[in-house]
Amino acid sequence: MPQYTADAYGDKDRYDRATAHLDAPLAVVDLRAFDANAADLVRRSQGKPIRVASKSVRCRALLERVLARDGFSGIMSFTLDESLWLARSGFSDVLLAYPSADRAGFAELTADPELAAAVTVMVDDPVQLDLIDAARPAGGSGEEIRVCLELDTAYRVLGGKVRVGARRSPLRAPAQLGALARAVARRPGFRLVGLMAYEGHVAGVGDEVAGKPVFSRAIRVMQAAARKELAQRRWEAVRAVRAVAPRLEFVNGGGTGSVQHTAAEAAVTEIAAGSGLYVPRLFDNFRSFSGRPAALFAQPVVRRPGPGVVTVLGGGYPASGVAGADRLPEPYLPAGLRYDPQEGPGEVQTPLLGTAADALAIGDKVWFRHAKAGELCERFAQLQLVDGDRVVETVPTYRGEGRTFL
């Protein structure tokens, strides 16, 4: 269950007052909650800079806001097209977190010295270097491309038969990282500047799931073992890469749920985080921190089918990942609403059940939390920035600027 019910009733009144002049559907970001969450991330990072994961924000105005704070530095992007757009918009340090096959984007990157200086691309296979070289201007010249290598962080037991963690980089052993580092160093037109290792099975998996004490205990045991194994392997990987590139600029690790653990590793120089700014519902289940839900969306009540039931417009915004109830938005305010199990959240309408429905009139707003952070912004062109009980600014999301990168 969410940790925020005690404060929820007052917040509904406040959000309703702030947006009384606006029709739903709409999305808001509570700036006081956003700033408080940012401050907590900085506290947990123990002095190491935080690189903001743009996929969890997807709004240039809010990226600018958080990067203006002490403790934040640089962006972790999710596509090459986005990276180039952000660099052209004035962001000077953009790390692309995923390998790309965008030939047109690489042609643009290799032809523009300002873009090449601002963007670092992710590589975990020499073939990706071939792809970049093939996109260079005629004659094979072009700008020197900044390169980051990615270490696979998955926790493996029983001789590798059991894997916990995302399937990302094929580079698992420090010797593999060292070999690719040497391949980059031998290749004209590339400069190795960074190493990344994202431990999603720690950073994105809650360890205190309400009503599941045995499962939560198992998660904590797994994560403790995974952190210990990864800390040693990450240190050895950094040593292997620095043997080739002694001026390595950064070693990136972490994620919202593991900020304080990753920051404690001497080998790590910066932390990645983004979801912790909005605090979507998937981040309710962590023992080590609690944030304030900052990003919400409202749907209007359009029907009252009967006692204990209201129907809102739309609302079927599932999050990515393994399909399940935890990927659905949460009816948040007023407290006490739940989905009809025969319908769930729908494409064009969503029935909601509960005694709280009887206090809602047609036209009232029901407030929801998305399961993930930035994916909410793919549904809305604007975010209403709320300070107290006022909307102080309306800013475009990526989608509102005509940008749908994925």
PDB file of N, CA, C and O in Angstrom, residues 40 91 139 190 229 234 257 283 302 313-314 322 340 351 376 402:
ATOM      1  N   ASP A  40      16.434  15.014  -1.289  1.00  0.00           N
ATOM      2  CA  ASP A  40      16.673  13.723  -0.657  1.00  0.00           C
ATOM      3  C   ASP A  40      17.633  12.865  -1.482  1.00  0.00           C
ATOM      4  O   ASP A  40      18.473  12.153  -0.929  1.00  0.00           O
ATOM      5  N   PHE A  91      22.093  21.579 -23.425  1.00  0.00           N
ATOM      6  CA  PHE A  91      22.613  20.678 -22.398  1.00  0.00           C
ATOM      7  C   PHE A  91      23.983  20.175 -22.845  1.00  0.00           C
ATOM      8  O   PHE A  91      24.116  19.598 -23.923  1.00  0.00           O
ATOM      9  N   GLY A 139      35.074   9.935 -46.804  1.00  0.00           N
ATOM     10  CA  GLY A 139      36.509   9.933 -46.531  1.00  0.00           C
ATOM     11  C   GLY A 139      36.846   9.395 -45.159  1.00  0.00           C
ATOM     12  O   GLY A 139      38.021   9.227 -44.825  1.00  0.00           O
ATOM     13  N   PHE A 190      37.738   7.721 -31.920  1.00  0.00           N
ATOM     14  CA  PHE A 190      36.970   7.417 -30.718  1.00  0.00           C
ATOM     15  C   PHE A 190      37.817   7.711 -29.481  1.00  0.00           C
ATOM     16  O   PHE A 190      39.045   7.556 -29.496  1.00  0.00           O
ATOM     17  N   GLU A 229      28.483  -8.703  -4.547  1.00  0.00           N
ATOM     18  CA  GLU A 229      29.125  -9.280  -5.739  1.00  0.00           C
ATOM     19  C   GLU A 229      29.450  -8.201  -6.755  1.00  0.00           C
ATOM     20  O   GLU A 229      30.549  -8.172  -7.328  1.00  0.00           O
ATOM     21  N   ARG A 234      32.611  -4.584 -10.125  1.00  0.00           N
ATOM     22  CA  ARG A 234      32.689  -3.237 -10.699  1.00  0.00           C
ATOM     23  C   ARG A 234      34.067  -2.627 -10.443  1.00  0.00           C
ATOM     24  O   ARG A 234      34.644  -1.994 -11.316  1.00  0.00           O
ATOM     25  N   GLY A 257      16.576   3.643  -6.367  1.00  0.00           N
ATOM     26  CA  GLY A 257      16.460   2.774  -5.208  1.00  0.00           C
ATOM     27  C   GLY A 257      17.772   2.344  -4.588  1.00  0.00           C
ATOM     28  O   GLY A 257      17.776   1.743  -3.507  1.00  0.00           O
ATOM     29  N   PHE A 283       7.760   2.964  -6.656  1.00  0.00           N
ATOM     30  CA  PHE A 283       8.809   3.305  -5.691  1.00  0.00           C
ATOM     31  C   PHE A 283       8.250   3.508  -4.286  1.00  0.00           C
ATOM     32  O   PHE A 283       8.875   4.155  -3.444  1.00  0.00           O
ATOM     33  N   VAL A 302     -17.334  11.379 -15.458  1.00  0.00           N
ATOM     34  CA  VAL A 302     -18.293  11.638 -16.542  1.00  0.00           C
ATOM     35  C   VAL A 302     -19.587  10.851 -16.385  1.00  0.00           C
ATOM     36  O   VAL A 302     -20.567  11.130 -17.089  1.00  0.00           O
ATOM     37  N   LEU A 313     -13.239   9.492 -17.506  1.00  0.00           N
ATOM     38  CA  LEU A 313     -12.844   9.423 -18.909  1.00  0.00           C
ATOM     39  C   LEU A 313     -11.434   8.858 -19.021  1.00  0.00           C
ATOM     40  O   LEU A 313     -10.518   9.319 -18.333  1.00  0.00           O
ATOM     41  N   GLY A 314     -11.225   7.871 -19.894  1.00  0.00           N
ATOM     42  CA  GLY A 314      -9.888   7.344 -20.156  1.00  0.00           C
ATOM     43  C   GLY A 314      -9.234   6.762 -18.923  1.00  0.00           C
ATOM     44  O   GLY A 314      -9.877   6.210 -18.037  1.00  0.00           O
ATOM     45  N   VAL A 322       6.884  -6.303 -17.269  1.00  0.00           N
ATOM     46  CA  VAL A 322       6.074  -7.509 -17.228  1.00  0.00           C
ATOM     47  C   VAL A 322       4.646  -7.132 -16.852  1.00  0.00           C
ATOM     48  O   VAL A 322       4.414  -6.471 -15.830  1.00  0.00           O
ATOM     49  N   ASP A 340     -12.794  -1.706 -11.129  1.00  0.00           N
ATOM     50  CA  ASP A 340     -13.718  -2.822 -11.312  1.00  0.00           C
ATOM     51  C   ASP A 340     -12.898  -3.984 -11.877  1.00  0.00           C
ATOM     52  O   ASP A 340     -12.291  -3.855 -12.946  1.00  0.00           O
ATOM     53  N   PRO A 351     -14.397   2.649 -14.909  1.00  0.00           N
ATOM     54  CA  PRO A 351     -15.247   2.629 -13.717  1.00  0.00           C
ATOM     55  C   PRO A 351     -14.376   2.487 -12.462  1.00  0.00           C
ATOM     56  O   PRO A 351     -13.399   1.729 -12.449  1.00  0.00           O
ATOM     57  N   LEU A 376       4.394   8.774 -18.002  1.00  0.00           N
ATOM     58  CA  LEU A 376       3.212   9.630 -17.901  1.00  0.00           C
ATOM     59  C   LEU A 376       3.238  10.733 -18.957  1.00  0.00           C
ATOM     60  O   LEU A 376       2.200  11.103 -19.527  1.00  0.00           O
ATOM     61  N   GLY A 402       6.480  18.067 -29.630  1.00  0.00           N
ATOM     62  CA  GLY A 402       6.493  17.304 -30.879  1.00  0.00           C
ATOM     63  C   GLY A 402       7.560  16.245 -30.946  1.00  0.00           C
ATOM     64  O   GLY A 402       7.948  15.800 -32.031  1.00  0.00           O
TER      65      GLY A 402
END
